[in-house]
Amino acid sequence: MNEQNKHIDELIVKYLAEDISAEEEHVLADWQQQSSDNAAYFTQMQKVWDNSCALAAFRSLDVDCDFEKFKTRVGMQSKLIKLSFKRKLMRFAAVMIPALVIIAAYTLHQSVPGFGKWEAFVTDGEVDSIVLIDQSEVSLNKNSYLAYEKDFEGEARKLKLRGEAYFKVAKNPEKPFVVKVGDAEVKVLGTEFNIDENRRNNTVTLSVTEGRVMFTSGTDKVEVSAGERAVLSNDKIVKSPLYSSNCIAWKTGTIIFDKASLDEVLETVVDHFSELHGFENKASESDLFITTRFTNPSLEDVLVELRIHFKKKIEINDNKLVISD
């Protein structure tokens, strides 16, 4: 450990022990702002400190009492010497700093993307894709996040997803492909499927286009095959037929309706356009159905055709579609 790193580690421990001066705290804050790596390192050290029982164990020790017993045992003259809690703490810190650094480094390597065995792939306002080391292909929808073990060294190919992604998994019977998303886990050997995590309504939807997939949450476990989908909601998985390929319209750019009702169309439109957060159908029931195809449409393009075909008013109010007669 070089002197600069040692000094920073000492400042971190003093900060965590609430024994840091205003000047030292200013130095520590400046160091955190120098880079995202520094900020991540500080956060991880704080987590290690918070989760450690060592400090609680240390505080439970009666150092003075133990020392008096030792003096009595060896025949020393009783001369009361008390260490302040601050000095005890600094001695403790001198021992704990290297241990904390090792634990933090190991934790960073094992769990934080960019520091060791994990990598991250993030999309903002555009759809993007990546080919993993096993030649599996992953397409991420807008505003999604994928963390993955970059070498897939263990018994399984492990990934973590937030948002929506389409997976085309390279077959490997010896090493299952496991995706953790929310409270659910998807496990396959080689197949194609879409996962959509909707945090607004707290659901995870799995749509399988090829092969079979094991969908698990808690003790609930469901096998989902090509042409089926399963939805995790309220800690329960419900499986149903997959009626269309519109679940991956965000990837293909094509929305297809085949004799679809107004409610079916509205559900698809809300799912496809991220700026929409739901719909409210106040209109009288319609017996009309629509068969059409949209390729890379704008939201307004879709709404214009739906208004004409279903003869309804369709407006956007607070990011919600409102339908009326």
Coordinates of C-alpha atoms in Angstrom, one line a residue:
M1 CA 0.0 0.0 0.0
N2 CA 1.5 3.4 -1.0
E3 CA 1.6 6.3 1.5
Q4 CA -1.2 8.2 -0.3
N5 CA -3.6 5.2 -0.2
K6 CA -2.6 4.6 3.4
H7 CA -3.4 8.2 4.3
I8 CA -6.8 8.0 2.5
D9 CA -7.6 4.7 4.3
E10 CA -6.8 6.3 7.6
L11 CA -9.1 9.3 6.8
I12 CA -11.9 6.9 5.8
V13 CA -11.6 5.0 9.1
K14 CA -11.6 8.3 11.1
Y15 CA -14.7 9.4 9.2
L16 CA -16.5 6.2 9.9
A17 CA -15.5 6.3 13.5
E18 CA -16.8 9.9 13.7
D19 CA -13.4 11.1 14.8
I20 CA -12.4 13.3 11.8
S21 CA -11.6 17.0 11.8
A22 CA -13.3 19.4 9.5
E23 CA -10.0 19.8 7.5
E24 CA -9.6 16.1 7.1
E25 CA -13.2 15.6 6.1
H26 CA -12.7 18.3 3.4
V27 CA -9.6 16.4 2.1
L28 CA -11.6 13.2 2.0
A29 CA -14.5 14.8 0.2
D30 CA -12.1 16.3 -2.5
W31 CA -10.5 12.8 -3.0
Q32 CA -14.0 11.2 -3.5
Q33 CA -14.9 13.8 -6.2
Q34 CA -11.7 13.2 -8.1
S35 CA -13.0 10.0 -9.8
S36 CA -15.9 7.6 -9.8
D37 CA -13.5 4.9 -8.7
N38 CA -12.6 6.8 -5.6
A39 CA -16.3 7.4 -4.8
A40 CA -17.1 3.6 -5.3
Y41 CA -14.1 2.7 -3.1
F42 CA -15.4 4.9 -0.3
T43 CA -18.9 3.5 -0.6
Q44 CA -17.6 0.0 -0.5
M45 CA -15.5 0.7 2.6
Q46 CA -18.5 2.2 4.3
K47 CA -20.6 -0.9 3.5
V48 CA -17.8 -3.2 4.9
W49 CA -17.6 -1.1 8.1
D50 CA -21.4 -1.1 8.6
N51 CA -21.6 -4.8 8.1
S52 CA -18.6 -5.6 10.3
C53 CA -19.2 -6.9 13.8
A54 CA -15.6 -6.3 14.7
L55 CA -16.2 -2.8 15.9
A56 CA -19.1 -4.0 18.2
A57 CA -16.8 -6.7 19.5
F58 CA -14.0 -4.2 20.1
R59 CA -16.3 -1.8 22.0
S60 CA -17.4 -4.7 24.3
L61 CA -13.8 -5.3 25.4
D62 CA -12.7 -4.0 28.8
V63 CA -9.1 -3.2 28.0
D64 CA -8.4 -1.6 31.4
C65 CA -9.8 -4.5 33.3
D66 CA -7.9 -7.1 31.3
F67 CA -4.7 -5.2 31.8
E68 CA -5.2 -5.0 35.6
K69 CA -5.7 -8.8 35.7
F70 CA -2.5 -9.2 33.8
K71 CA -0.6 -6.9 36.2
T72 CA -1.9 -8.8 39.2
R73 CA -0.8 -12.1 37.6
V74 CA 2.8 -10.9 37.0
G75 CA 3.1 -9.0 40.2
M76 CA 3.3 -5.5 38.8
Q77 CA 2.6 -2.5 41.0
S78 CA -0.9 -1.2 40.5
K79 CA -0.6 2.0 38.6
L80 CA -3.8 3.1 36.9
I81 CA -3.2 3.8 33.3
K82 CA -6.3 4.5 31.2
L83 CA -6.4 4.7 27.5
S84 CA -8.9 7.2 26.0
F85 CA -11.5 5.7 23.7
K86 CA -9.9 7.8 21.0
R87 CA -6.5 6.1 21.5
K88 CA -8.1 2.7 21.7
L89 CA -10.0 3.5 18.5
M90 CA -6.8 4.5 16.6
R91 CA -5.1 1.3 17.8
F92 CA -8.0 -0.6 16.6
A93 CA -8.0 1.3 13.3
A94 CA -4.3 0.6 12.8
V95 CA -5.1 -3.1 12.9
M96 CA -8.4 -2.9 11.0
I97 CA -7.3 -0.8 8.1
P98 CA -5.4 -3.5 6.2
A99 CA -8.2 -6.0 6.9
L100 CA -10.8 -3.5 5.6
V101 CA -8.8 -2.8 2.5
I102 CA -8.5 -6.5 1.7
I103 CA -12.2 -7.1 2.4
A104 CA -13.2 -4.1 0.3
A105 CA -10.8 -5.1 -2.6
Y106 CA -12.2 -8.7 -2.6
T107 CA -15.8 -7.4 -2.4
L108 CA -15.2 -5.0 -5.3
H109 CA -13.6 -7.7 -7.4
Q110 CA -16.5 -10.2 -6.7
S111 CA -19.5 -7.9 -7.0
V112 CA -18.9 -4.5 -8.5
P113 CA -18.9 -4.2 -12.3
G114 CA -15.7 -2.7 -13.7
F115 CA -13.5 -3.6 -10.7
G116 CA -12.9 -7.3 -11.3
K117 CA -14.9 -10.3 -12.6
W118 CA -18.0 -8.3 -13.5
E119 CA -18.7 -5.9 -16.4
A120 CA -21.6 -3.6 -17.1
F121 CA -23.5 -2.7 -20.3
V122 CA -25.8 0.3 -20.1
T123 CA -28.2 1.9 -22.5
D124 CA -29.7 5.4 -22.2
G125 CA -31.9 6.7 -24.9
E126 CA -31.1 4.1 -27.6
V127 CA -31.5 0.4 -28.1
D128 CA -28.1 -1.3 -28.2
S129 CA -26.6 -4.9 -28.3
I130 CA -23.6 -6.8 -27.1
V131 CA -22.0 -10.2 -27.9
L132 CA -20.7 -11.9 -24.8
I133 CA -17.6 -14.1 -24.5
D134 CA -19.7 -17.3 -25.1
Q135 CA -21.1 -15.7 -28.3
S136 CA -24.5 -15.2 -26.7
E137 CA -26.2 -12.0 -28.1
V138 CA -28.0 -9.6 -25.8
S139 CA -30.1 -6.6 -27.1
L140 CA -31.0 -4.0 -24.5
N141 CA -34.0 -1.8 -24.7
K142 CA -33.6 1.9 -23.8
N143 CA -32.7 2.8 -20.2
S144 CA -31.7 -0.7 -19.3
Y145 CA -28.7 -2.2 -17.4
L146 CA -26.9 -5.5 -17.8
A147 CA -24.2 -6.8 -15.5
Y148 CA -22.4 -10.0 -16.4
E149 CA -19.4 -12.1 -15.4
K150 CA -16.9 -11.2 -18.2
D151 CA -15.2 -14.6 -18.3
F152 CA -18.1 -17.0 -17.2
E153 CA -15.6 -19.0 -15.2
G154 CA -18.0 -20.6 -12.7
E155 CA -20.5 -23.4 -13.1
A156 CA -23.0 -21.1 -14.6
R157 CA -23.0 -18.0 -16.9
K158 CA -24.4 -15.4 -14.5
L159 CA -26.0 -12.1 -15.4
K160 CA -28.1 -9.4 -13.7
L161 CA -30.7 -7.3 -15.6
R162 CA -32.6 -4.1 -14.9
G163 CA -35.0 -3.0 -17.6
E164 CA -35.7 -5.0 -20.8
A165 CA -33.5 -7.3 -22.9
Y166 CA -33.8 -9.9 -25.6
F167 CA -31.4 -12.9 -25.2
K168 CA -30.1 -15.2 -27.9
V169 CA -28.2 -17.7 -25.8
A170 CA -25.4 -19.8 -27.2
K171 CA -26.0 -23.5 -26.3
N172 CA -23.8 -25.0 -23.6
P173 CA -25.4 -28.0 -21.7
E174 CA -22.5 -28.0 -19.3
K175 CA -22.9 -24.4 -18.2
P176 CA -26.4 -22.9 -17.7
F177 CA -27.2 -19.3 -18.6
V178 CA -28.7 -17.6 -15.5
V179 CA -30.3 -14.1 -15.5
K180 CA -31.3 -12.5 -12.2
V181 CA -33.9 -9.8 -12.6
G182 CA -35.8 -8.3 -9.7
D183 CA -37.1 -11.1 -7.5
A184 CA -37.0 -13.6 -10.4
E185 CA -34.4 -15.8 -12.0
V186 CA -34.3 -17.2 -15.6
K187 CA -32.3 -20.3 -16.3
V188 CA -31.6 -21.8 -19.7
L189 CA -29.0 -23.9 -21.6
G190 CA -29.5 -22.2 -25.0
T191 CA -32.5 -20.5 -26.4
E192 CA -34.1 -17.1 -27.2
F193 CA -36.3 -15.1 -24.9
N194 CA -37.3 -11.6 -23.8
I195 CA -37.3 -10.3 -20.3
D196 CA -39.2 -7.1 -19.3
E197 CA -38.9 -5.7 -15.8
N198 CA -41.6 -3.1 -15.2
R199 CA -40.7 -1.3 -12.0
R200 CA -43.8 0.9 -12.2
N201 CA -46.2 -2.0 -11.6
N202 CA -43.6 -4.3 -10.1
T203 CA -43.8 -7.1 -12.6
V204 CA -41.3 -9.2 -14.6
T205 CA -42.5 -10.6 -17.9
L206 CA -40.8 -13.5 -19.7
S207 CA -41.6 -14.2 -23.4
V208 CA -40.0 -17.3 -25.0
T209 CA -39.6 -17.4 -28.8
E210 CA -37.4 -20.5 -29.0
G211 CA -36.6 -23.5 -26.8
R212 CA -37.5 -23.8 -23.1
V213 CA -36.8 -21.6 -20.1
M214 CA -37.1 -22.2 -16.3
F215 CA -38.6 -19.1 -14.6
T216 CA -38.2 -19.0 -10.8
S217 CA -39.2 -16.7 -8.0
G218 CA -38.9 -17.9 -4.4
T219 CA -40.5 -21.3 -4.3
D220 CA -42.5 -20.7 -7.5
K221 CA -41.0 -22.4 -10.5
V222 CA -42.5 -22.6 -14.0
E223 CA -41.1 -24.0 -17.3
V224 CA -41.9 -21.7 -20.2
S225 CA -41.7 -23.0 -23.8
A226 CA -41.5 -21.3 -27.2
G227 CA -44.8 -19.5 -27.9
E228 CA -45.5 -18.9 -24.2
R229 CA -45.1 -16.1 -21.7
A230 CA -45.1 -15.9 -18.0
V231 CA -45.6 -12.9 -15.7
L232 CA -44.4 -12.5 -12.2
S233 CA -46.7 -10.3 -10.1
N234 CA -47.4 -10.2 -6.4
D235 CA -45.0 -13.1 -5.8
K236 CA -46.9 -15.4 -8.2
I237 CA -46.0 -16.6 -11.7
V238 CA -48.8 -16.9 -14.2
K239 CA -48.2 -18.5 -17.7
S240 CA -50.2 -17.8 -20.9
P241 CA -49.9 -18.2 -24.6
L242 CA -47.7 -15.6 -26.5
Y243 CA -50.1 -14.3 -29.1
S244 CA -47.7 -12.1 -31.1
S245 CA -44.1 -11.0 -31.5
N246 CA -44.9 -7.5 -30.4
C247 CA -43.0 -8.2 -27.1
I248 CA -39.8 -7.6 -29.1
A249 CA -41.1 -4.7 -31.3
W250 CA -38.7 -2.4 -29.4
K251 CA -35.9 -4.5 -31.0
T252 CA -37.3 -5.2 -34.4
G253 CA -39.0 -1.8 -34.9
T254 CA -42.2 -3.5 -36.2
I255 CA -45.6 -3.7 -34.5
I256 CA -48.0 -6.1 -36.0
F257 CA -51.8 -6.4 -35.2
D258 CA -53.9 -9.3 -36.5
K259 CA -57.6 -8.8 -35.7
A260 CA -56.7 -7.1 -32.4
S261 CA -59.2 -5.4 -30.2
L262 CA -58.8 -1.8 -29.0
D263 CA -57.6 -2.9 -25.5
E264 CA -55.0 -5.3 -27.0
V265 CA -53.7 -2.5 -29.2
L266 CA -53.6 0.0 -26.3
E267 CA -51.6 -2.5 -24.1
T268 CA -49.1 -3.0 -26.9
V269 CA -48.7 0.7 -27.6
V270 CA -48.2 1.6 -23.9
D271 CA -45.6 -1.2 -23.7
H272 CA -43.8 -0.1 -26.9
F273 CA -43.5 3.7 -26.1
S274 CA -41.6 4.3 -22.9
E275 CA -43.0 7.8 -22.5
L276 CA -46.5 6.2 -21.8
H277 CA -47.2 4.9 -18.3
G278 CA -50.6 3.4 -18.9
F279 CA -54.0 3.9 -20.4
E280 CA -57.6 4.6 -19.3
N281 CA -60.4 3.5 -21.5
K282 CA -63.5 5.6 -20.8
A283 CA -65.1 4.8 -24.2
S284 CA -68.1 2.5 -24.8
E285 CA -67.1 -1.0 -25.8
S286 CA -66.1 -1.4 -29.5
D287 CA -66.7 -4.5 -31.6
L288 CA -64.1 -3.4 -34.1
F289 CA -60.8 -5.2 -34.7
I290 CA -57.7 -4.0 -36.5
T291 CA -55.2 -5.8 -38.7
T292 CA -52.2 -3.6 -39.6
R293 CA -48.4 -3.2 -39.4
F294 CA -46.3 -0.3 -38.2
T295 CA -42.5 -0.1 -39.0
N296 CA -40.5 2.3 -36.8
P297 CA -43.6 4.5 -36.2
S298 CA -43.8 7.6 -34.1
L299 CA -46.4 7.6 -31.3
E300 CA -48.5 10.1 -33.2
D301 CA -48.5 8.0 -36.4
V302 CA -50.0 5.1 -34.4
L303 CA -52.6 7.3 -32.6
V304 CA -53.8 8.9 -35.8
E305 CA -54.6 5.5 -37.4
L306 CA -56.2 4.2 -34.2
R307 CA -58.4 7.2 -34.0
I308 CA -59.6 6.8 -37.6
H309 CA -60.1 3.0 -37.3
F310 CA -61.8 2.8 -33.9
K311 CA -63.6 6.1 -34.2
K312 CA -62.6 7.2 -30.7
K313 CA -60.9 10.1 -29.1
I314 CA -57.4 9.1 -28.0
E315 CA -55.4 11.7 -26.1
I316 CA -52.3 11.9 -23.9
N317 CA -52.8 13.2 -20.4
D318 CA -49.9 13.1 -17.8
N319 CA -48.1 10.3 -19.9
K320 CA -51.3 8.3 -20.0
L321 CA -53.5 7.4 -23.0
V322 CA -57.1 8.5 -22.3
I323 CA -59.7 7.0 -24.7
S324 CA -63.3 8.4 -24.9
D325 CA -66.2 8.4 -27.4

